[in-house]
XYZ file of N, CA and C in Angstrom:
855
model
N -115.782 -118.348 -67.486
C -114.945 -118.188 -66.304
C -115.745 -118.513 -65.049
N -115.080 -119.075 -64.051
C -115.715 -119.388 -62.772
C -115.419 -118.244 -61.799
N -116.451 -117.528 -61.405
C -116.298 -116.378 -60.505
C -116.334 -116.843 -59.055
N -115.432 -116.266 -58.255
C -115.298 -116.639 -56.850
C -115.478 -115.394 -55.989
N -116.276 -115.534 -54.924
C -116.503 -114.419 -54.009
C -115.234 -114.121 -53.209
N -114.934 -112.835 -53.060
C -113.829 -112.414 -52.190
C -114.388 -112.068 -50.812
N -113.488 -111.680 -49.933
C -113.940 -111.346 -48.587
C -114.216 -109.876 -48.387
N -114.307 -109.107 -49.491
C -114.486 -107.655 -49.330
C -115.516 -107.113 -50.308
N -116.527 -106.441 -49.785
C -117.429 -105.623 -50.580
C -118.201 -106.303 -51.681
N -118.390 -107.597 -51.636
C -119.161 -108.276 -52.661
C -118.450 -108.452 -53.990
N -117.156 -108.180 -54.034
C -116.398 -108.354 -55.275
C -116.239 -109.840 -55.583
N -116.252 -110.159 -56.873
C -115.984 -111.512 -57.341
C -114.824 -111.474 -58.323
N -114.000 -112.484 -58.288
C -112.809 -112.522 -59.140
C -112.744 -113.857 -59.891
N -111.970 -113.844 -60.971
C -111.793 -115.052 -61.787
C -110.504 -114.909 -62.577
N -110.069 -116.012 -63.170
C -108.923 -115.986 -64.094
C -109.456 -115.936 -65.513
N -108.936 -115.002 -66.332
C -109.352 -114.970 -67.732
C -108.469 -115.891 -68.558
N -108.685 -115.917 -69.851
C -107.946 -116.823 -70.722
C -106.472 -116.534 -70.819
N -106.062 -115.326 -70.428
C -104.639 -114.959 -70.460
C -103.965 -115.137 -69.112
N -104.678 -115.725 -68.153
C -104.092 -115.951 -66.850
C -104.079 -114.732 -65.943
N -104.881 -113.726 -66.249
C -104.967 -112.523 -65.418
C -106.154 -112.636 -64.473
N -106.008 -112.042 -63.301
C -107.114 -111.991 -62.356
C -108.008 -110.810 -62.733
N -109.278 -111.083 -63.027
C -110.236 -110.041 -63.387
C -111.295 -109.967 -62.297
N -112.017 -108.840 -62.264
C -112.895 -108.572 -61.135
C -114.247 -108.006 -61.573
N -115.293 -108.356 -60.816
C -116.623 -107.765 -60.952
C -117.036 -107.205 -59.593
N -117.759 -106.090 -59.642
C -118.247 -105.538 -58.384
C -119.561 -106.200 -57.973
N -120.113 -105.744 -56.874
C -121.327 -106.366 -56.336
C -122.509 -106.257 -57.286
N -122.481 -105.237 -58.176
C -123.571 -105.046 -59.138
C -123.393 -105.903 -60.384
N -122.298 -106.658 -60.459
C -122.054 -107.515 -61.609
C -121.356 -106.833 -62.766
N -120.821 -105.624 -62.536
C -120.130 -104.886 -63.603
C -118.646 -105.253 -63.611
N -118.131 -105.567 -64.826
C -116.709 -105.884 -64.964
C -115.871 -104.632 -64.754
N -114.831 -104.752 -63.960
C -113.942 -103.628 -63.671
C -112.699 -103.703 -64.561
N -112.151 -102.533 -64.889
C -110.982 -102.491 -65.762
C -109.722 -102.963 -65.048
N -109.699 -102.802 -63.727
C -108.527 -103.221 -62.969
C -108.963 -103.747 -61.612
N -108.060 -104.419 -60.955
C -108.336 -105.002 -59.655
C -108.248 -103.912 -58.584
N -109.279 -103.720 -57.790
C -109.223 -102.703 -56.727
C -108.065 -102.969 -55.770
N -107.415 -101.898 -55.325
C -106.257 -102.041 -54.449
C -106.601 -102.763 -53.159
N -107.838 -102.636 -52.682
C -108.252 -103.283 -51.437
C -108.235 -104.808 -51.532
N -108.198 -105.328 -52.769
C -108.179 -106.780 -52.959
C -106.769 -107.329 -53.131
N -105.782 -106.443 -53.048
C -104.410 -106.882 -53.304
C -103.959 -108.018 -52.419
N -104.384 -108.010 -51.139
C -103.964 -109.050 -50.196
C -105.080 -110.041 -49.874
N -106.157 -109.990 -50.651
C -107.264 -110.914 -50.393
C -106.797 -112.353 -50.652
N -107.088 -113.277 -49.727
C -106.633 -114.666 -49.899
C -107.097 -115.311 -51.204
N -108.321 -115.002 -51.630
C -108.829 -115.587 -52.877
C -108.013 -115.090 -54.066
N -107.715 -113.794 -54.084
C -106.912 -113.219 -55.167
C -105.515 -113.827 -55.162
N -104.936 -113.965 -53.965
C -103.603 -114.566 -53.858
C -103.590 -115.985 -54.406
N -104.615 -116.754 -54.073
C -104.694 -118.131 -54.568
C -104.836 -118.178 -56.088
N -105.624 -117.263 -56.650
C -105.776 -117.237 -58.110
C -104.466 -116.875 -58.793
N -103.723 -115.932 -58.214
C -102.435 -115.556 -58.795
C -101.460 -116.730 -58.744
N -101.469 -117.445 -57.642
C -100.597 -118.615 -57.527
C -101.003 -119.696 -58.526
N -102.313 -119.858 -58.712
C -102.801 -120.828 -59.693
C -102.353 -120.426 -61.100
N -102.438 -119.129 -61.407
C -102.020 -118.649 -62.728
C -100.536 -118.917 -62.952
N -99.719 -118.712 -61.925
C -98.285 -118.987 -62.040
C -98.034 -120.472 -62.267
N -98.781 -121.311 -61.541
C -98.606 -122.759 -61.710
C -99.008 -123.190 -63.109
N -100.123 -122.671 -63.607
C -100.586 -123.040 -64.945
C -99.583 -122.614 -66.012
N -98.999 -121.414 -65.843
C -98.003 -120.935 -66.811
C -96.769 -121.824 -66.785
N -96.326 -122.218 -65.573
C -95.161 -123.092 -65.465
C -95.462 -124.472 -66.049
N -96.669 -124.964 -65.826
C -97.079 -126.266 -66.381
C -97.068 -126.224 -67.900
N -97.571 -125.136 -68.469
C -97.600 -125.014 -69.922
C -96.188 -124.952 -70.491
N -95.301 -124.215 -69.814
C -93.897 -124.160 -70.275
C -93.260 -125.541 -70.202
N -93.568 -126.285 -69.128
C -93.012 -127.627 -68.994
C -93.477 -128.556 -70.106
N -94.760 -128.475 -70.463
C -95.285 -129.282 -71.576
C -94.556 -128.952 -72.868
N -94.386 -127.663 -73.124
C -93.723 -127.216 -74.344
C -92.286 -127.718 -74.405
N -91.577 -127.613 -73.285
C -90.180 -128.049 -73.246
C -90.065 -129.554 -73.432
N -90.972 -130.314 -72.810
C -90.923 -131.772 -72.945
C -91.151 -132.197 -74.392
N -92.167 -131.627 -75.031
C -92.486 -132.033 -76.401
C -91.383 -131.594 -77.363
N -90.818 -130.422 -77.127
C -89.718 -129.993 -77.998
C -88.518 -130.923 -77.840
N -88.276 -131.387 -76.629
C -87.170 -132.326 -76.410
C -87.439 -133.650 -77.128
N -88.690 -134.128 -77.071
C -89.025 -135.350 -77.808
C -88.752 -135.163 -79.299
N -89.100 -133.983 -79.813
C -88.951 -133.739 -81.249
C -87.483 -133.636 -81.644
N -86.721 -132.828 -80.906
C -85.320 -132.623 -81.274
C -84.556 -133.935 -81.209
N -84.914 -134.772 -80.229
C -84.231 -136.059 -80.101
C -84.869 -137.138 -80.963
N -86.031 -136.836 -81.557
C -86.794 -137.825 -82.329
C -86.966 -139.116 -81.539
N -87.329 -138.953 -80.274
C -87.502 -140.105 -79.390
C -88.844 -140.785 -79.642
N -88.889 -142.129 -79.647
C -90.190 -142.803 -79.685
C -90.985 -142.433 -78.434
N -92.244 -142.089 -78.632
C -93.120 -141.705 -77.529
C -94.228 -142.744 -77.410
N -94.431 -143.334 -76.228
C -95.556 -144.281 -76.076
C -96.875 -143.596 -76.386
N -97.670 -144.219 -77.235
C -98.970 -143.639 -77.573
C -99.838 -143.492 -76.333
N -99.638 -144.383 -75.365
C -100.421 -144.316 -74.128
C -100.162 -143.021 -73.372
N -98.945 -142.488 -73.491
C -98.635 -141.214 -72.838
C -99.446 -140.094 -73.474
N -99.524 -140.088 -74.799
C -100.268 -139.039 -75.494
C -101.754 -139.108 -75.174
N -102.306 -140.313 -75.127
C -103.735 -140.435 -74.808
C -104.010 -140.051 -73.360
N -103.044 -140.310 -72.468
C -103.246 -139.994 -71.053
C -103.242 -138.486 -70.805
N -102.395 -137.748 -71.532
C -102.278 -136.310 -71.266
C -103.204 -135.480 -72.159
N -103.796 -136.081 -73.166
C -104.606 -135.333 -74.126
C -105.739 -134.526 -73.485
N -106.442 -135.028 -72.465
C -107.522 -134.229 -71.871
C -107.044 -132.943 -71.192
N -105.754 -132.860 -70.876
C -105.193 -131.666 -70.248
C -105.053 -130.581 -71.314
N -105.696 -129.441 -71.101
C -105.685 -128.372 -72.108
C -104.280 -127.920 -72.460
N -103.389 -127.861 -71.474
C -102.021 -127.402 -71.737
C -101.287 -128.377 -72.644
N -101.399 -129.670 -72.326
C -100.761 -130.680 -73.172
C -101.375 -130.688 -74.567
N -102.700 -130.642 -74.623
C -103.366 -130.700 -75.922
C -102.995 -129.502 -76.787
N -102.880 -128.325 -76.169
C -102.518 -127.138 -76.931
C -101.136 -127.241 -77.552
N -100.229 -127.962 -76.890
C -98.872 -128.147 -77.411
C -98.821 -129.259 -78.452
N -99.568 -130.341 -78.221
C -99.495 -131.514 -79.093
C -100.329 -131.389 -80.372
N -101.459 -130.670 -80.300
C -102.365 -130.619 -81.431
C -101.680 -130.041 -82.669
N -101.866 -130.715 -83.789
C -101.382 -130.312 -85.111
C -99.887 -130.530 -85.307
N -99.215 -131.182 -84.348
C -97.854 -131.616 -84.630
C -97.892 -132.770 -85.626
N -96.874 -132.872 -86.454
C -96.786 -134.003 -87.373
C -96.272 -135.205 -86.593
N -97.071 -136.257 -86.593
C -96.739 -137.496 -85.886
C -96.628 -138.611 -86.920
N -95.671 -139.499 -86.724
C -95.499 -140.617 -87.654
C -95.410 -141.922 -86.879
N -95.649 -143.018 -87.599
C -95.320 -144.327 -87.045
C -93.800 -144.403 -86.918
N -93.318 -145.308 -86.098
C -91.872 -145.378 -85.874
C -91.104 -145.720 -87.147
N -91.780 -146.372 -88.099
C -91.110 -146.676 -89.372
C -91.411 -145.628 -90.437
N -92.137 -144.586 -90.063
C -92.438 -143.508 -91.000
C -93.521 -143.825 -92.003
N -94.192 -144.967 -91.860
C -95.164 -145.389 -92.873
C -96.453 -144.576 -92.839
N -96.803 -144.017 -91.704
C -98.002 -143.194 -91.573
C -97.589 -141.850 -90.998
N -98.075 -140.764 -91.600
C -97.727 -139.440 -91.106
C -98.933 -138.518 -91.250
N -99.113 -137.654 -90.292
C -100.210 -136.704 -90.374
C -100.222 -135.764 -89.193
N -101.145 -134.806 -89.232
C -101.282 -133.829 -88.164
C -102.133 -134.418 -87.047
N -101.621 -134.374 -85.826
C -102.322 -134.959 -84.690
C -103.547 -134.126 -84.341
N -104.717 -134.766 -84.350
C -105.972 -134.075 -84.054
C -106.735 -134.688 -82.883
N -106.364 -135.885 -82.451
C -107.081 -136.498 -81.342
C -106.326 -137.695 -80.812
N -106.619 -138.050 -79.555
C -105.965 -139.209 -78.938
C -106.975 -139.897 -78.038
N -107.205 -141.176 -78.312
C -108.200 -141.938 -77.569
C -107.601 -143.301 -77.232
N -107.764 -143.729 -75.991
C -107.155 -144.983 -75.547
C -107.652 -146.179 -76.352
N -108.909 -146.166 -76.791
C -109.472 -147.302 -77.522
C -109.268 -147.194 -79.024
N -109.417 -145.990 -79.579
C -109.368 -145.812 -81.038
C -107.988 -145.427 -81.543
N -107.093 -145.078 -80.665
C -105.756 -144.689 -81.081
C -105.648 -143.200 -81.352
N -104.611 -142.819 -82.087
C -104.370 -141.415 -82.403
C -105.049 -141.060 -83.718
N -105.735 -139.941 -83.750
C -106.382 -139.485 -84.975
C -105.493 -138.471 -85.689
N -105.134 -138.770 -86.939
C -104.263 -137.904 -87.730
C -104.970 -137.483 -89.015
N -104.671 -136.285 -89.494
C -105.090 -135.853 -90.824
C -103.877 -135.958 -91.732
N -103.962 -136.834 -92.743
C -102.793 -137.046 -93.606
C -102.773 -136.056 -94.760
N -101.788 -136.203 -95.643
C -101.608 -135.261 -96.742
C -102.729 -135.307 -97.770
N -103.527 -136.362 -97.744
C -104.687 -136.443 -98.632
C -105.919 -135.799 -98.014
N -105.782 -135.305 -96.794
C -106.911 -134.698 -96.108
C -107.820 -135.713 -95.432
N -107.378 -136.967 -95.406
C -108.187 -138.025 -94.780
C -107.795 -138.198 -93.313
N -108.765 -138.583 -92.505
C -108.488 -138.904 -91.106
C -108.083 -140.365 -91.009
N -106.926 -140.597 -90.448
C -106.425 -141.962 -90.293
C -106.180 -142.207 -88.804
N -106.202 -143.471 -88.435
C -105.975 -143.854 -87.047
C -104.636 -144.578 -86.929
N -103.870 -144.173 -85.951
C -102.573 -144.788 -85.687
C -102.677 -145.516 -84.349
N -102.561 -146.836 -84.386
C -102.758 -147.641 -83.182
C -101.465 -148.281 -82.697
N -100.320 -147.849 -83.220
C -99.034 -148.399 -82.796
C -98.791 -148.086 -81.316
N -97.986 -148.923 -80.672
C -97.665 -148.685 -79.266
C -96.776 -147.480 -79.060
N -95.935 -147.179 -80.065
C -95.043 -146.020 -79.994
C -95.143 -145.221 -81.286
N -94.950 -143.926 -81.186
C -94.976 -143.050 -82.348
C -93.799 -142.090 -82.256
N -93.583 -141.361 -83.328
C -92.519 -140.352 -83.356
C -93.116 -138.972 -83.590
N -92.540 -137.982 -82.932
C -92.762 -136.573 -83.287
C -91.432 -136.139 -83.894
N -91.253 -136.362 -85.196
C -89.918 -136.260 -85.792
C -89.415 -134.833 -85.941
N -88.115 -134.715 -85.856
C -87.456 -133.453 -86.193
C -87.735 -133.178 -87.672
N -87.991 -131.911 -88.041
C -88.379 -131.632 -89.429
C -87.349 -132.035 -90.474
N -86.078 -132.073 -90.102
C -85.073 -132.449 -91.099
C -85.245 -133.905 -91.519
N -85.968 -134.706 -90.720
C -86.188 -136.109 -91.030
C -87.465 -136.352 -91.823
N -88.269 -135.301 -92.023
C -89.539 -135.449 -92.743
C -89.290 -135.345 -94.248
N -89.498 -136.440 -94.955
C -89.257 -136.447 -96.396
C -90.234 -135.548 -97.143
N -91.450 -135.400 -96.615
C -92.475 -134.580 -97.276
C -92.602 -133.207 -96.612
N -91.504 -132.655 -96.139
C -91.562 -131.413 -95.366
C -92.209 -130.277 -96.146
N -91.823 -130.096 -97.405
C -92.397 -128.991 -98.190
C -93.902 -129.166 -98.379
N -94.333 -130.403 -98.684
C -95.756 -130.662 -98.867
C -96.524 -130.461 -97.563
N -95.916 -130.888 -96.455
C -96.566 -130.721 -95.149
C -96.706 -129.243 -94.805
N -95.701 -128.447 -95.139
C -95.771 -127.009 -94.878
C -96.896 -126.370 -95.696
N -96.994 -126.747 -96.963
C -98.048 -126.192 -97.814
C -99.431 -126.595 -97.312
N -99.570 -127.862 -96.918
C -100.863 -128.333 -96.447
C -101.228 -127.684 -95.114
N -100.217 -127.420 -94.293
C -100.458 -126.755 -93.009
C -101.044 -125.366 -93.218
N -100.571 -124.669 -94.260
C -101.113 -123.340 -94.569
C -102.576 -123.470 -94.982
N -102.877 -124.476 -95.804
C -104.266 -124.689 -96.245
C -105.183 -124.998 -95.065
N -104.676 -125.770 -94.108
C -105.482 -126.154 -92.954
C -105.555 -125.060 -91.888
N -104.687 -124.060 -92.024
C -104.623 -123.029 -90.988
C -103.994 -123.546 -89.711
N -103.026 -124.454 -89.863
C -102.380 -125.071 -88.713
C -101.457 -124.070 -88.016
N -101.541 -124.056 -86.689
C -100.653 -123.231 -85.873
C -100.007 -124.134 -84.835
N -98.703 -124.302 -84.904
C -97.999 -125.197 -83.995
C -97.332 -124.410 -82.869
N -97.535 -124.860 -81.633
C -96.879 -124.225 -80.498
C -95.393 -124.584 -80.487
N -95.078 -125.812 -80.846
C -93.686 -126.243 -80.940
C -93.210 -126.000 -82.371
N -92.055 -125.396 -82.504
C -91.519 -125.165 -83.846
C -91.109 -126.506 -84.449
N -91.926 -126.996 -85.333
C -91.610 -128.241 -86.027
C -91.558 -127.981 -87.525
N -92.713 -127.739 -88.143
C -92.735 -127.536 -89.589
C -91.967 -126.296 -90.005
N -91.990 -125.258 -89.192
C -91.355 -124.006 -89.597
C -90.044 -123.762 -88.869
N -89.505 -124.801 -88.281
C -88.172 -124.709 -87.683
C -87.150 -124.667 -88.826
N -86.157 -123.807 -88.701
C -85.140 -123.732 -89.749
C -84.356 -125.040 -89.787
N -84.167 -125.579 -90.978
C -83.432 -126.833 -91.122
C -82.292 -126.651 -92.112
N -81.231 -127.363 -91.850
C -80.085 -127.414 -92.753
C -79.814 -128.889 -93.038
N -79.905 -129.259 -94.295
C -79.680 -130.649 -94.665
C -78.186 -130.901 -94.861
N -77.741 -131.981 -94.309
C -76.342 -132.364 -94.475
C -76.078 -132.646 -95.952
N -75.005 -132.093 -96.501
C -74.752 -132.310 -97.937
C -74.521 -133.774 -98.265
N -74.871 -134.135 -99.483
C -74.697 -135.524 -99.919
C -73.226 -135.932 -99.855
N -72.361 -135.002 -100.238
C -70.914 -135.239 -100.156
C -70.370 -134.414 -98.997
N -70.253 -135.038 -97.848
C -69.779 -134.314 -96.656
C -68.286 -134.064 -96.801
N -67.860 -132.801 -96.628
C -66.432 -132.508 -96.771
C -65.601 -133.158 -95.671
N -64.328 -133.315 -95.943
C -63.423 -133.868 -94.937
C -63.184 -132.824 -93.852
N -62.648 -133.269 -92.736
C -62.332 -132.342 -91.658
C -63.338 -132.400 -90.529
N -63.216 -131.449 -89.601
C -64.061 -131.438 -88.401
C -64.782 -130.114 -88.200
N -64.643 -129.158 -89.144
C -65.232 -127.838 -88.943
C -66.015 -127.361 -90.161
N -67.042 -126.549 -89.879
C -67.806 -125.861 -90.923
C -67.638 -124.361 -90.670
N -67.211 -123.638 -91.684
C -66.896 -122.212 -91.509
C -67.933 -121.293 -92.163
N -69.079 -121.848 -92.567
C -70.103 -121.055 -93.261
C -70.478 -119.805 -92.488
N -70.614 -119.928 -91.173
C -71.077 -118.801 -90.357
C -69.979 -118.290 -89.421
N -68.742 -118.509 -89.779
C -67.632 -117.943 -89.014
C -67.387 -116.506 -89.465
N -66.788 -115.719 -88.591
C -66.413 -114.353 -88.963
C -67.476 -113.308 -88.717
N -68.516 -113.649 -87.953
C -69.528 -112.650 -87.609
C -69.015 -111.768 -86.481
N -68.701 -110.514 -86.793
C -68.061 -109.636 -85.808
C -69.070 -109.002 -84.858
N -68.701 -108.941 -83.581
C -69.470 -108.271 -82.539
C -68.600 -107.189 -81.908
N -69.248 -106.082 -81.536
C -68.490 -104.992 -80.906
C -67.929 -105.405 -79.556
N -68.660 -106.239 -78.836
C -68.222 -106.674 -77.511
C -68.582 -108.141 -77.308
N -67.707 -108.854 -76.614
C -67.943 -110.267 -76.350
C -69.226 -110.471 -75.567
N -69.546 -109.565 -74.646
C -70.742 -109.751 -73.825
C -72.011 -109.769 -74.674
N -72.006 -109.073 -75.826
C -73.166 -109.101 -76.709
C -73.343 -110.493 -77.320
N -72.236 -111.085 -77.726
C -72.287 -112.417 -78.326
C -72.674 -113.466 -77.286
N -72.122 -113.342 -76.084
C -72.476 -114.278 -75.014
C -73.951 -114.120 -74.651
N -74.412 -112.869 -74.584
C -75.815 -112.629 -74.273
C -76.738 -113.222 -75.316
N -76.372 -113.088 -76.588
C -77.205 -113.673 -77.652
C -77.207 -115.201 -77.539
N -76.074 -115.774 -77.206
C -76.004 -117.225 -77.025
C -76.969 -117.671 -75.938
N -76.974 -116.950 -74.819
C -77.854 -117.318 -73.710
C -79.318 -117.179 -74.097
N -79.654 -116.118 -74.833
C -81.051 -115.925 -75.240
C -81.510 -117.015 -76.192
N -80.592 -117.580 -76.936
C -80.924 -118.664 -77.857
C -80.998 -120.014 -77.152
N -80.717 -120.015 -75.846
C -80.773 -121.252 -75.089
C -79.498 -122.068 -75.149
N -78.409 -121.436 -75.581
C -77.120 -122.127 -75.670
C -76.264 -121.774 -74.459
N -75.647 -122.767 -73.879
C -74.701 -122.504 -72.800
C -73.381 -122.038 -73.399
N -72.658 -121.224 -72.646
C -71.322 -120.802 -73.055
C -70.339 -121.405 -72.062
N -69.438 -122.230 -72.574
C -68.492 -122.932 -71.712
C -67.148 -123.024 -72.411
N -66.096 -122.637 -71.697
C -64.752 -122.743 -72.255
C -64.554 -121.935 -73.515
N -65.281 -120.805 -73.631
C -65.119 -119.956 -74.796
C -65.974 -120.342 -75.986
N -66.839 -121.341 -75.827
C -67.686 -121.785 -76.935
C -69.152 -121.796 -76.529
N -70.012 -121.441 -77.486
C -71.448 -121.663 -77.321
C -71.697 -123.125 -77.659
N -72.401 -123.840 -76.787
C -72.567 -125.279 -76.989
C -74.042 -125.642 -76.977
N -74.390 -126.625 -77.785
C -75.761 -127.111 -77.878
C -75.725 -128.627 -77.948
N -76.111 -129.328 -76.864
C -76.125 -130.791 -76.919
C -77.294 -131.298 -77.758
N -77.070 -132.337 -78.520
C -78.110 -132.954 -79.343
C -78.005 -134.467 -79.190
N -79.106 -135.091 -78.801
C -79.132 -136.548 -78.688
C -79.782 -137.121 -79.934
N -79.063 -138.000 -80.586
C -79.547 -138.574 -81.851
C -79.107 -140.024 -81.931
N -80.068 -140.902 -82.178
C -79.728 -142.317 -82.275
C -79.130 -142.875 -81.000
N -79.546 -142.325 -79.848
C -79.034 -142.821 -78.573
C -77.687 -142.259 -78.184
N -77.101 -141.389 -79.002
C -75.798 -140.802 -78.698
C -75.932 -139.289 -78.577
N -75.308 -138.718 -77.565
C -75.342 -137.267 -77.381
C -74.052 -136.659 -77.901
N -74.200 -135.748 -78.843
C -73.059 -134.987 -79.336
C -73.282 -133.522 -78.989
N -72.231 -132.747 -79.091
C -72.307 -131.341 -78.704
C -71.844 -130.472 -79.861
N -72.770 -129.642 -80.366
C -72.389 -128.663 -81.382
C -71.700 -127.498 -80.685
N -70.612 -127.005 -81.254
C -69.831 -125.952 -80.617
C -69.487 -124.861 -81.617
N -69.674 -123.616 -81.192
C -69.228 -122.455 -81.968
C -68.349 -121.605 -81.066
N -67.142 -121.344 -81.498
C -66.221 -120.534 -80.699
C -66.726 -119.090 -80.636
N -66.828 -118.566 -79.405
C -67.229 -117.169 -79.232
C -66.138 -116.339 -78.584
N -65.164 -116.986 -77.948
C -64.032 -116.257 -77.377
C -64.028 -116.268 -75.861
N -62.867 -116.137 -75.283
C -62.716 -116.064 -73.833
C -61.949 -114.810 -73.444
N -62.228 -113.730 -74.182
C -61.540 -112.465 -73.931
C -62.270 -111.678 -72.841
N -61.823 -110.432 -72.643
C -62.504 -109.523 -71.735
C -63.888 -109.218 -72.314
N -64.902 -109.090 -71.457
C -66.280 -108.998 -71.945
C -66.545 -107.796 -72.837
N -65.719 -106.757 -72.754
C -65.937 -105.578 -73.597
C -65.052 -105.589 -74.841
N -64.286 -106.665 -75.057
C -63.426 -106.765 -76.240
C -64.245 -107.112 -77.478
N -63.779 -106.634 -78.625
C -64.392 -107.018 -79.893
C -64.103 -108.496 -80.141
N -65.027 -109.176 -80.808
C -64.847 -110.603 -81.059
C -65.598 -110.987 -82.324
N -65.509 -112.247 -82.691
C -66.262 -112.739 -83.843
C -66.555 -114.217 -83.661
N -67.592 -114.664 -84.358
C -67.954 -116.077 -84.272
C -66.895 -116.924 -84.966
N -66.642 -118.093 -84.390
C -65.678 -119.002 -84.973
C -66.341 -120.103 -85.777
N -65.576 -121.128 -86.066
C -66.084 -122.254 -86.849
C -67.019 -123.114 -85.995
N -67.862 -123.854 -86.669
C -68.770 -124.804 -86.027
C -68.146 -126.188 -86.076
N -68.215 -126.878 -84.927
C -67.730 -128.253 -84.883
C -68.644 -129.051 -83.958
N -68.436 -130.351 -83.951
C -69.222 -131.231 -83.095
C -68.269 -132.119 -82.308
N -68.601 -132.364 -81.048
C -67.772 -133.220 -80.196
C -68.591 -134.396 -79.710
N -67.937 -135.536 -79.608
C -68.595 -136.736 -79.104
C -68.620 -136.752 -77.591
N -69.156 -137.827 -76.992
C -69.243 -137.924 -75.532
C -67.894 -137.822 -74.839
N -66.826 -138.191 -75.535
C -65.494 -138.126 -74.938
C -64.826 -136.772 -75.142
N -65.541 -135.831 -75.764
C -64.983 -134.506 -75.992
C -64.164 -134.381 -77.258
N -63.965 -135.484 -77.959
C -63.170 -135.465 -79.193
C -63.972 -134.860 -80.334
N -63.311 -134.019 -81.122
C -63.973 -133.425 -82.287
C -64.319 -134.526 -83.282
N -65.570 -134.540 -83.727
C -66.025 -135.576 -84.648
C -65.712 -135.198 -86.091
N -65.285 -136.151 -86.893
C -65.238 -135.895 -88.338
C -66.641 -135.564 -88.826
N -66.756 -134.670 -89.779
C -68.072 -134.271 -90.267
C -68.864 -135.453 -90.812
N -68.165 -136.465 -91.277
C -68.854 -137.648 -91.810
C -69.584 -138.428 -90.726
N -69.261 -138.172 -89.447
C -69.894 -138.889 -88.339
C -71.024 -138.097 -87.691
N -71.314 -136.911 -88.212
C -72.362 -136.064 -87.642
C -73.692 -136.440 -88.278
N -74.674 -136.763 -87.454
C -75.983 -137.161 -87.959
C -76.788 -135.987 -88.488
N -77.896 -136.263 -89.198
C -78.674 -135.187 -89.830
C -79.296 -134.205 -88.843
N -79.765 -134.690 -87.682
C -80.363 -133.781 -86.705
C -79.291 -132.924 -86.049
N -78.188 -133.545 -85.653
C -77.089 -132.788 -85.041
C -76.539 -131.760 -86.023
N -76.461 -132.130 -87.290
C -75.983 -131.195 -88.311
C -76.931 -129.992 -88.404
N -78.217 -130.261 -88.491
C -79.195 -129.188 -88.642
C -79.221 -128.275 -87.426
N -79.221 -128.859 -86.228
C -79.283 -128.047 -85.012
C -78.003 -127.239 -84.806
N -76.871 -127.815 -85.166
C -75.621 -127.070 -85.058
C -75.574 -125.895 -86.020
N -75.990 -126.138 -87.260
C -76.017 -125.064 -88.249
C -77.032 -123.993 -87.858
N -78.141 -124.422 -87.260
C -79.160 -123.473 -86.805
C -78.585 -122.544 -85.742
N -77.830 -123.109 -84.789
C -77.210 -122.297 -83.750
C -76.181 -121.343 -84.357
N -75.322 -121.853 -85.226
C -74.268 -121.026 -85.821
C -74.870 -119.889 -86.646
N -75.925 -120.175 -87.400
C -76.571 -119.150 -88.223
C -77.207 -118.068 -87.357
N -77.817 -118.489 -86.249
C -78.471 -117.521 -85.358
C -77.442 -116.609 -84.693
N -76.296 -117.157 -84.315
C -75.245 -116.324 -83.722
C -74.669 -115.367 -84.766
N -74.476 -115.854 -85.970
C -73.943 -115.005 -87.048
C -74.920 -113.887 -87.391
N -76.228 -114.165 -87.317
C -77.242 -113.175 -87.682
C -77.230 -111.966 -86.753
N -76.716 -112.128 -85.534
C -76.691 -111.015 -84.586
C -75.444 -110.162 -84.678
N -74.630 -110.387 -85.696
C -73.350 -109.672 -85.814
C -73.555 -108.170 -85.994
N -72.517 -107.408 -85.704
C -72.529 -105.972 -85.914
C -72.302 -105.668 -87.388
N -73.201 -104.837 -87.954
C -73.103 -104.505 -89.372
C -72.870 -103.007 -89.520
N -71.940 -102.616 -90.373
C -71.628 -101.221 -90.645
C -71.313 -100.440 -89.372
N -70.627 -101.114 -88.480
C -70.122 -100.423 -87.302
C -71.087 -100.299 -86.158
N -72.299 -99.823 -86.413
C -73.220 -99.530 -85.313
C -74.498 -100.331 -85.339
N -74.961 -100.791 -86.499
C -76.245 -101.462 -86.602
C -76.051 -102.965 -86.394
N -76.951 -103.567 -85.622
C -76.911 -104.994 -85.346
C -78.074 -105.674 -86.026
N -77.810 -106.802 -86.717
C -78.882 -107.517 -87.419
C -79.876 -108.052 -86.432
């Protein structure tokens, strides 16, 4: 840590690894808490503002990479090499499964260098270099070797900041049923609509027109997964409805037109809403 002198009593302050302002007195002894006299010290104020900025930057990195993954967007390798020296970016990107755009090379991202390319550890435990101009951080439902990658990740002690390998996935059935709705997770009863709406918001789903909605961009097209939650009075009893998907024009899509990522993300949302249902009258899952 880099210690900075304050303007009072020889105290020095710094940011620790958790983003907290820590303090030492003039004798060099670490203090358990920040003295009240330093509450308005300009140096302390600047460190707190820096900690807030760093936390927001880290959240932004996480959100950007998760968006790349959910959309399975091609990412310029030059972008990854440019941001790799940044600890926040590296902490989010390291150990994600990265593939060539055609899926021919896949491995855990361990390094990024402008001259040597991206360094990956593949399923054989070998370090390989990916020098393509663009790469993918694929949604897990698109990874053919998902089970093997999960097992190897445990062996390597891999910890991913972005939920990729351990994100819940639902594979679209080989024989997609006719119609526009999936009722697997319909009928989850809640004591009050506000509980269901609150759970939707905590899951990152917007509630609009009586439905929890989750937009998913796949193959250049944005579709919207929808689960009916109700438009009743907020204290009324309610239950989860069927899951459906709508195209850009708002029309309900036949299930045969729903892509694998949109299918998985929609089912993930519906399952999460159903899991919060009221059970045996008073207990909530």
